[in-house]
């Protein structure tokens, strides 16, 4: 099981150095890494892309919080005293929030960056050869970050294998939704509210969606705290995968 694998990794002679490295990798999926990514997008990308990333972020954290409570699946160190948790909260573990956010946010960033040809007009990257090289290199870096995050969350003892895989699956769904399906609608919305004859109905609708998302997240946090220490919610059999 993944519990045995995690215990074997953590008892390695070089576990301290590896743990430090994987702790650094985890920063790309926590509040610090996400904040830096959003600031970079806000300053160096279009407002359409920034709005897409905001929607991706809100949906990702709500999906993560909902399913953590829905499955109330324990983390590895809940069910094995041999596993040491490094830099981990005491909440439930399924899905892995780091894997979900890394896959969804960086995946959406990659899709938005290279899907909109207008973003590269009058730039060096408008040349197909250069653009394809950048697409390939950035895709490799993104996949590498996702894989490293999987190993990091396992090595640090904070997630089991099924939890990181589920996080990636939800992240892929979110990235596809906001990187492929919705961009044209968001772009049309931006154009409509900046036009001289703007229709503010769309703006109100979007504001309501964001407000409801914040309310849901707040309720998730309240429920999360309320049942965090209730061991009756823990199904320890689900961790041995």
PDB file of C-alpha atoms in Angstrom:
ATOM      1  CA  UNK A   1       0.000   0.000   0.000  1.00  0.00           C
ATOM      2  CA  UNK A   2       1.010   3.642  -0.261  1.00  0.00           C
ATOM      3  CA  UNK A   3       1.444   3.744   3.528  1.00  0.00           C
ATOM      4  CA  UNK A   4       4.293   1.242   3.326  1.00  0.00           C
ATOM      5  CA  UNK A   5       5.835   3.157   0.436  1.00  0.00           C
ATOM      6  CA  UNK A   6       5.687   6.449   2.326  1.00  0.00           C
ATOM      7  CA  UNK A   7       7.236   4.873   5.429  1.00  0.00           C
ATOM      8  CA  UNK A   8      10.072   3.397   3.323  1.00  0.00           C
ATOM      9  CA  UNK A   9      10.806   6.775   1.732  1.00  0.00           C
ATOM     10  CA  UNK A  10      10.799   8.603   5.047  1.00  0.00           C
ATOM     11  CA  UNK A  11      13.265   6.182   6.623  1.00  0.00           C
ATOM     12  CA  UNK A  12      15.779   6.744   3.840  1.00  0.00           C
ATOM     13  CA  UNK A  13      19.191   8.056   4.919  1.00  0.00           C
ATOM     14  CA  UNK A  14      18.731  11.197   2.821  1.00  0.00           C
ATOM     15  CA  UNK A  15      15.155  11.806   3.941  1.00  0.00           C
ATOM     16  CA  UNK A  16      15.963  15.167   5.567  1.00  0.00           C
ATOM     17  CA  UNK A  17      17.424  16.695   2.397  1.00  0.00           C
ATOM     18  CA  UNK A  18      14.676  15.205   0.230  1.00  0.00           C
ATOM     19  CA  UNK A  19      12.065  16.488   2.663  1.00  0.00           C
ATOM     20  CA  UNK A  20      13.436  20.014   2.402  1.00  0.00           C
ATOM     21  CA  UNK A  21      13.328  19.854  -1.379  1.00  0.00           C
ATOM     22  CA  UNK A  22       9.761  18.530  -1.466  1.00  0.00           C
ATOM     23  CA  UNK A  23       8.683  21.138   1.078  1.00  0.00           C
ATOM     24  CA  UNK A  24       9.955  23.766  -1.368  1.00  0.00           C
ATOM     25  CA  UNK A  25       8.061  22.093  -4.240  1.00  0.00           C
ATOM     26  CA  UNK A  26       4.860  22.218  -2.176  1.00  0.00           C
ATOM     27  CA  UNK A  27       5.092  26.011  -2.023  1.00  0.00           C
ATOM     28  CA  UNK A  28       3.972  26.158  -5.675  1.00  0.00           C
ATOM     29  CA  UNK A  29       0.600  24.744  -4.637  1.00  0.00           C
ATOM     30  CA  UNK A  30       0.005  26.634  -1.399  1.00  0.00           C
ATOM     31  CA  UNK A  31      -1.145  30.189  -0.708  1.00  0.00           C
ATOM     32  CA  UNK A  32       2.304  31.698  -1.401  1.00  0.00           C
ATOM     33  CA  UNK A  33       2.784  30.103  -4.802  1.00  0.00           C
ATOM     34  CA  UNK A  34      -0.790  30.806  -5.891  1.00  0.00           C
ATOM     35  CA  UNK A  35      -0.548  34.458  -4.794  1.00  0.00           C
ATOM     36  CA  UNK A  36       2.673  34.952  -6.786  1.00  0.00           C
ATOM     37  CA  UNK A  37       1.106  33.326  -9.850  1.00  0.00           C
ATOM     38  CA  UNK A  38      -1.977  35.556  -9.646  1.00  0.00           C
ATOM     39  CA  UNK A  39       0.137  38.709  -9.239  1.00  0.00           C
ATOM     40  CA  UNK A  40       2.213  37.779 -12.291  1.00  0.00           C
ATOM     41  CA  UNK A  41      -0.905  37.144 -14.376  1.00  0.00           C
ATOM     42  CA  UNK A  42      -2.476  40.408 -13.228  1.00  0.00           C
ATOM     43  CA  UNK A  43       0.598  42.414 -14.205  1.00  0.00           C
ATOM     44  CA  UNK A  44       1.742  40.647 -17.361  1.00  0.00           C
ATOM     45  CA  UNK A  45      -1.396  39.162 -18.920  1.00  0.00           C
ATOM     46  CA  UNK A  46      -4.800  40.421 -20.051  1.00  0.00           C
ATOM     47  CA  UNK A  47      -7.710  41.169 -17.754  1.00  0.00           C
ATOM     48  CA  UNK A  48      -9.644  38.405 -19.497  1.00  0.00           C
ATOM     49  CA  UNK A  49      -7.001  35.881 -18.509  1.00  0.00           C
ATOM     50  CA  UNK A  50      -6.889  37.251 -14.973  1.00  0.00           C
ATOM     51  CA  UNK A  51     -10.656  36.893 -14.620  1.00  0.00           C
ATOM     52  CA  UNK A  52     -10.386  33.331 -15.934  1.00  0.00           C
ATOM     53  CA  UNK A  53      -7.754  32.568 -13.312  1.00  0.00           C
ATOM     54  CA  UNK A  54      -9.910  34.068 -10.558  1.00  0.00           C
ATOM     55  CA  UNK A  55     -12.781  31.813 -11.580  1.00  0.00           C
ATOM     56  CA  UNK A  56     -10.424  28.838 -11.722  1.00  0.00           C
ATOM     57  CA  UNK A  57      -9.146  29.631  -8.237  1.00  0.00           C
ATOM     58  CA  UNK A  58     -12.607  30.037  -6.699  1.00  0.00           C
ATOM     59  CA  UNK A  59     -13.881  26.811  -8.234  1.00  0.00           C
ATOM     60  CA  UNK A  60     -10.735  24.878  -7.269  1.00  0.00           C
ATOM     61  CA  UNK A  61     -10.838  25.798  -3.594  1.00  0.00           C
ATOM     62  CA  UNK A  62     -14.588  25.174  -3.363  1.00  0.00           C
ATOM     63  CA  UNK A  63     -14.334  21.791  -5.072  1.00  0.00           C
ATOM     64  CA  UNK A  64     -11.404  20.862  -2.836  1.00  0.00           C
ATOM     65  CA  UNK A  65     -13.182  21.884   0.374  1.00  0.00           C
ATOM     66  CA  UNK A  66     -16.455  20.207  -0.601  1.00  0.00           C
ATOM     67  CA  UNK A  67     -14.944  16.842  -1.450  1.00  0.00           C
ATOM     68  CA  UNK A  68     -12.661  16.851   1.592  1.00  0.00           C
ATOM     69  CA  UNK A  69     -15.787  17.082   3.728  1.00  0.00           C
ATOM     70  CA  UNK A  70     -17.808  14.751   1.514  1.00  0.00           C
ATOM     71  CA  UNK A  71     -15.309  11.888   1.655  1.00  0.00           C
ATOM     72  CA  UNK A  72     -13.864  12.747   5.128  1.00  0.00           C
ATOM     73  CA  UNK A  73     -10.929  10.571   4.134  1.00  0.00           C
ATOM     74  CA  UNK A  74      -8.026  10.631   6.653  1.00  0.00           C
ATOM     75  CA  UNK A  75      -4.464  11.537   5.843  1.00  0.00           C
ATOM     76  CA  UNK A  76      -1.778   8.825   6.088  1.00  0.00           C
ATOM     77  CA  UNK A  77      -0.469   9.934   9.478  1.00  0.00           C
ATOM     78  CA  UNK A  78      -4.013   9.597  10.904  1.00  0.00           C
ATOM     79  CA  UNK A  79      -3.870   5.820  10.565  1.00  0.00           C
ATOM     80  CA  UNK A  80      -0.172   5.022  10.904  1.00  0.00           C
ATOM     81  CA  UNK A  81       2.118   6.128  13.715  1.00  0.00           C
ATOM     82  CA  UNK A  82       5.120   5.202  11.548  1.00  0.00           C
ATOM     83  CA  UNK A  83       4.454   8.063   9.149  1.00  0.00           C
ATOM     84  CA  UNK A  84       5.676  11.534  10.009  1.00  0.00           C
ATOM     85  CA  UNK A  85       3.665  14.423   8.607  1.00  0.00           C
ATOM     86  CA  UNK A  86       5.725  17.431   7.547  1.00  0.00           C
ATOM     87  CA  UNK A  87       4.078  20.873   7.319  1.00  0.00           C
ATOM     88  CA  UNK A  88       0.535  19.554   7.228  1.00  0.00           C
ATOM     89  CA  UNK A  89      -2.867  20.653   8.464  1.00  0.00           C
ATOM     90  CA  UNK A  90      -4.995  18.334  10.571  1.00  0.00           C
ATOM     91  CA  UNK A  91      -7.911  18.325   8.132  1.00  0.00           C
ATOM     92  CA  UNK A  92      -9.101  15.583   5.817  1.00  0.00           C
ATOM     93  CA  UNK A  93      -6.979  14.535   2.861  1.00  0.00           C
ATOM     94  CA  UNK A  94      -9.107  13.596  -0.147  1.00  0.00           C
ATOM     95  CA  UNK A  95      -8.545  15.134  -2.647  1.00  0.00           C
ATOM     96  CA  UNK A  96      -5.048  16.587  -2.399  1.00  0.00           C
ATOM     97  CA  UNK A  97      -5.497  20.350  -2.509  1.00  0.00           C
ATOM     98  CA  UNK A  98      -1.930  20.949  -3.666  1.00  0.00           C
ATOM     99  CA  UNK A  99      -2.249  18.533  -6.602  1.00  0.00           C
ATOM    100  CA  UNK A 100      -5.651  19.965  -7.516  1.00  0.00           C
ATOM    101  CA  UNK A 101      -4.489  23.590  -7.443  1.00  0.00           C
ATOM    102  CA  UNK A 102      -1.177  22.971  -9.209  1.00  0.00           C
ATOM    103  CA  UNK A 103      -2.923  21.060 -12.004  1.00  0.00           C
ATOM    104  CA  UNK A 104      -5.862  23.448 -12.373  1.00  0.00           C
ATOM    105  CA  UNK A 105      -4.123  26.811 -11.999  1.00  0.00           C
ATOM    106  CA  UNK A 106      -0.884  26.116 -13.859  1.00  0.00           C
ATOM    107  CA  UNK A 107      -2.760  24.040 -16.428  1.00  0.00           C
ATOM    108  CA  UNK A 108      -5.238  26.849 -17.053  1.00  0.00           C
ATOM    109  CA  UNK A 109      -2.366  29.333 -17.269  1.00  0.00           C
ATOM    110  CA  UNK A 110      -0.668  27.225 -19.927  1.00  0.00           C
ATOM    111  CA  UNK A 111      -3.860  26.758 -21.944  1.00  0.00           C
ATOM    112  CA  UNK A 112      -4.762  30.448 -21.843  1.00  0.00           C
ATOM    113  CA  UNK A 113      -1.238  31.583 -22.662  1.00  0.00           C
ATOM    114  CA  UNK A 114      -1.005  29.678 -25.931  1.00  0.00           C
ATOM    115  CA  UNK A 115      -4.645  29.367 -26.997  1.00  0.00           C
ATOM    116  CA  UNK A 116      -5.236  33.072 -27.647  1.00  0.00           C
ATOM    117  CA  UNK A 117      -3.308  33.961 -30.796  1.00  0.00           C
ATOM    118  CA  UNK A 118      -4.129  37.657 -30.330  1.00  0.00           C
ATOM    119  CA  UNK A 119      -1.954  37.714 -27.213  1.00  0.00           C
ATOM    120  CA  UNK A 120       1.124  37.136 -29.337  1.00  0.00           C
ATOM    121  CA  UNK A 121       0.444  39.686 -32.071  1.00  0.00           C
ATOM    122  CA  UNK A 122       3.416  41.953 -32.866  1.00  0.00           C
ATOM    123  CA  UNK A 123       5.751  39.972 -30.656  1.00  0.00           C
ATOM    124  CA  UNK A 124       8.625  37.606 -31.204  1.00  0.00           C
ATOM    125  CA  UNK A 125       6.455  34.733 -30.021  1.00  0.00           C
ATOM    126  CA  UNK A 126       4.083  35.350 -32.927  1.00  0.00           C
ATOM    127  CA  UNK A 127       6.580  33.350 -34.966  1.00  0.00           C
ATOM    128  CA  UNK A 128       5.360  29.762 -34.980  1.00  0.00           C
ATOM    129  CA  UNK A 129       8.754  28.162 -34.423  1.00  0.00           C
ATOM    130  CA  UNK A 130       9.490  30.199 -31.314  1.00  0.00           C
ATOM    131  CA  UNK A 131       5.944  29.748 -30.071  1.00  0.00           C
ATOM    132  CA  UNK A 132       6.049  25.962 -30.440  1.00  0.00           C
ATOM    133  CA  UNK A 133       9.369  25.787 -28.609  1.00  0.00           C
ATOM    134  CA  UNK A 134       7.980  27.828 -25.726  1.00  0.00           C
ATOM    135  CA  UNK A 135       4.841  25.692 -25.693  1.00  0.00           C
ATOM    136  CA  UNK A 136       6.899  22.521 -25.464  1.00  0.00           C
ATOM    137  CA  UNK A 137       9.287  23.797 -22.796  1.00  0.00           C
ATOM    138  CA  UNK A 138       6.521  25.276 -20.636  1.00  0.00           C
ATOM    139  CA  UNK A 139       4.420  22.115 -21.001  1.00  0.00           C
ATOM    140  CA  UNK A 140       7.374  20.009 -19.869  1.00  0.00           C
ATOM    141  CA  UNK A 141       7.925  22.290 -16.865  1.00  0.00           C
ATOM    142  CA  UNK A 142       4.232  22.148 -15.963  1.00  0.00           C
ATOM    143  CA  UNK A 143       4.088  18.338 -16.136  1.00  0.00           C
ATOM    144  CA  UNK A 144       7.323  18.123 -14.147  1.00  0.00           C
ATOM    145  CA  UNK A 145       5.844  20.373 -11.447  1.00  0.00           C
ATOM    146  CA  UNK A 146       2.705  18.224 -11.236  1.00  0.00           C
ATOM    147  CA  UNK A 147       4.743  15.009 -10.951  1.00  0.00           C
ATOM    148  CA  UNK A 148       7.057  16.544  -8.345  1.00  0.00           C
ATOM    149  CA  UNK A 149       4.025  17.721  -6.373  1.00  0.00           C
ATOM    150  CA  UNK A 150       2.650  14.169  -6.357  1.00  0.00           C
ATOM    151  CA  UNK A 151       5.899  12.787  -4.975  1.00  0.00           C
ATOM    152  CA  UNK A 152       6.180  15.698  -2.533  1.00  0.00           C
ATOM    153  CA  UNK A 153       2.756  15.146  -1.014  1.00  0.00           C
ATOM    154  CA  UNK A 154       3.427  11.413  -0.711  1.00  0.00           C
ATOM    155  CA  UNK A 155       6.924  11.786   0.750  1.00  0.00           C
ATOM    156  CA  UNK A 156       5.819  14.407   3.259  1.00  0.00           C
ATOM    157  CA  UNK A 157       3.268  11.923   4.581  1.00  0.00           C
ATOM    158  CA  UNK A 158       0.286  14.206   4.040  1.00  0.00           C
ATOM    159  CA  UNK A 159      -1.549  12.279   1.300  1.00  0.00           C
ATOM    160  CA  UNK A 160      -1.978   8.733   0.064  1.00  0.00           C
ATOM    161  CA  UNK A 161      -1.759   7.690  -3.586  1.00  0.00           C
ATOM    162  CA  UNK A 162      -5.506   7.729  -4.228  1.00  0.00           C
ATOM    163  CA  UNK A 163      -5.763  11.251  -2.813  1.00  0.00           C
ATOM    164  CA  UNK A 164      -3.094  12.776  -5.077  1.00  0.00           C
ATOM    165  CA  UNK A 165      -4.490  11.004  -8.159  1.00  0.00           C
ATOM    166  CA  UNK A 166      -7.989  12.250  -7.383  1.00  0.00           C
ATOM    167  CA  UNK A 167      -6.637  15.773  -6.917  1.00  0.00           C
ATOM    168  CA  UNK A 168      -4.980  15.654 -10.339  1.00  0.00           C
ATOM    169  CA  UNK A 169      -8.186  14.374 -11.978  1.00  0.00           C
ATOM    170  CA  UNK A 170     -10.231  17.223 -10.500  1.00  0.00           C
ATOM    171  CA  UNK A 171      -7.480  19.664 -11.478  1.00  0.00           C
ATOM    172  CA  UNK A 172      -7.528  18.457 -15.090  1.00  0.00           C
ATOM    173  CA  UNK A 173     -11.294  18.877 -15.225  1.00  0.00           C
ATOM    174  CA  UNK A 174     -11.041  22.414 -13.845  1.00  0.00           C
ATOM    175  CA  UNK A 175      -8.197  23.348 -16.203  1.00  0.00           C
ATOM    176  CA  UNK A 176     -10.122  22.047 -19.228  1.00  0.00           C
ATOM    177  CA  UNK A 177     -13.274  23.903 -18.153  1.00  0.00           C
ATOM    178  CA  UNK A 178     -11.630  27.291 -17.638  1.00  0.00           C
ATOM    179  CA  UNK A 179      -8.813  26.913 -20.151  1.00  0.00           C
ATOM    180  CA  UNK A 180     -10.823  25.565 -23.097  1.00  0.00           C
ATOM    181  CA  UNK A 181     -14.596  25.777 -22.568  1.00  0.00           C
ATOM    182  CA  UNK A 182     -15.252  29.177 -20.962  1.00  0.00           C
ATOM    183  CA  UNK A 183     -12.598  31.625 -22.327  1.00  0.00           C
ATOM    184  CA  UNK A 184     -14.689  32.896 -25.229  1.00  0.00           C
ATOM    185  CA  UNK A 185     -17.649  33.572 -22.954  1.00  0.00           C
ATOM    186  CA  UNK A 186     -15.515  35.457 -20.455  1.00  0.00           C
ATOM    187  CA  UNK A 187     -13.940  37.466 -23.268  1.00  0.00           C
ATOM    188  CA  UNK A 188     -17.390  38.379 -24.618  1.00  0.00           C
ATOM    189  CA  UNK A 189     -18.408  39.399 -21.111  1.00  0.00           C
ATOM    190  CA  UNK A 190     -15.385  41.695 -20.763  1.00  0.00           C
ATOM    191  CA  UNK A 191     -16.114  43.283 -24.126  1.00  0.00           C
ATOM    192  CA  UNK A 192     -19.779  43.782 -23.247  1.00  0.00           C
ATOM    193  CA  UNK A 193     -19.134  45.654 -19.998  1.00  0.00           C
ATOM    194  CA  UNK A 194     -16.501  47.907 -21.592  1.00  0.00           C
ATOM    195  CA  UNK A 195     -18.635  48.826 -24.587  1.00  0.00           C
ATOM    196  CA  UNK A 196     -20.375  52.226 -24.661  1.00  0.00           C
ATOM    197  CA  UNK A 197     -23.743  50.468 -24.498  1.00  0.00           C
ATOM    198  CA  UNK A 198     -22.698  48.003 -21.831  1.00  0.00           C
ATOM    199  CA  UNK A 199     -25.183  45.415 -20.627  1.00  0.00           C
ATOM    200  CA  UNK A 200     -24.638  45.217 -16.898  1.00  0.00           C
ATOM    201  CA  UNK A 201     -26.839  42.144 -16.599  1.00  0.00           C
ATOM    202  CA  UNK A 202     -23.822  39.939 -17.268  1.00  0.00           C
ATOM    203  CA  UNK A 203     -21.786  41.841 -14.688  1.00  0.00           C
ATOM    204  CA  UNK A 204     -24.453  41.340 -12.049  1.00  0.00           C
ATOM    205  CA  UNK A 205     -24.667  37.657 -12.918  1.00  0.00           C
ATOM    206  CA  UNK A 206     -20.908  37.222 -12.602  1.00  0.00           C
ATOM    207  CA  UNK A 207     -20.875  39.150  -9.320  1.00  0.00           C
ATOM    208  CA  UNK A 208     -23.572  36.854  -7.947  1.00  0.00           C
ATOM    209  CA  UNK A 209     -21.580  33.786  -8.965  1.00  0.00           C
ATOM    210  CA  UNK A 210     -18.466  35.076  -7.225  1.00  0.00           C
ATOM    211  CA  UNK A 211     -20.476  36.067  -4.131  1.00  0.00           C
ATOM    212  CA  UNK A 212     -22.092  32.625  -3.896  1.00  0.00           C
ATOM    213  CA  UNK A 213     -18.662  31.038  -4.350  1.00  0.00           C
ATOM    214  CA  UNK A 214     -17.295  33.030  -1.406  1.00  0.00           C
ATOM    215  CA  UNK A 215     -20.300  32.101   0.749  1.00  0.00           C
ATOM    216  CA  UNK A 216     -19.877  28.421  -0.101  1.00  0.00           C
ATOM    217  CA  UNK A 217     -16.207  28.584   0.755  1.00  0.00           C
ATOM    218  CA  UNK A 218     -17.020  30.205   4.089  1.00  0.00           C
ATOM    219  CA  UNK A 219     -19.560  27.472   4.876  1.00  0.00           C
ATOM    220  CA  UNK A 220     -17.013  24.838   3.890  1.00  0.00           C
ATOM    221  CA  UNK A 221     -14.479  26.295   6.310  1.00  0.00           C
ATOM    222  CA  UNK A 222     -17.046  26.362   9.122  1.00  0.00           C
ATOM    223  CA  UNK A 223     -18.022  22.735   8.510  1.00  0.00           C
ATOM    224  CA  UNK A 224     -14.363  21.791   8.140  1.00  0.00           C
ATOM    225  CA  UNK A 225     -13.540  23.162  11.582  1.00  0.00           C
ATOM    226  CA  UNK A 226     -16.679  21.687  13.131  1.00  0.00           C
ATOM    227  CA  UNK A 227     -15.968  18.081  12.169  1.00  0.00           C
ATOM    228  CA  UNK A 228     -12.166  18.210  12.045  1.00  0.00           C
ATOM    229  CA  UNK A 229     -11.701  16.435  15.361  1.00  0.00           C
ATOM    230  CA  UNK A 230     -14.726  14.130  15.142  1.00  0.00           C
ATOM    231  CA  UNK A 231     -13.164  10.695  14.619  1.00  0.00           C
ATOM    232  CA  UNK A 232     -16.542   9.145  13.747  1.00  0.00           C
ATOM    233  CA  UNK A 233     -16.193  10.768  10.345  1.00  0.00           C
ATOM    234  CA  UNK A 234     -12.926   8.989   9.612  1.00  0.00           C
ATOM    235  CA  UNK A 235     -13.011   5.837   7.511  1.00  0.00           C
ATOM    236  CA  UNK A 236      -9.513   4.477   8.086  1.00  0.00           C
ATOM    237  CA  UNK A 237      -9.988   1.653   5.583  1.00  0.00           C
ATOM    238  CA  UNK A 238      -9.958   4.153   2.692  1.00  0.00           C
ATOM    239  CA  UNK A 239      -6.366   5.165   3.341  1.00  0.00           C
ATOM    240  CA  UNK A 240      -4.783   1.836   2.416  1.00  0.00           C
ATOM    241  CA  UNK A 241      -4.627   2.475  -1.340  1.00  0.00           C
TER     242      UNK A 241
END
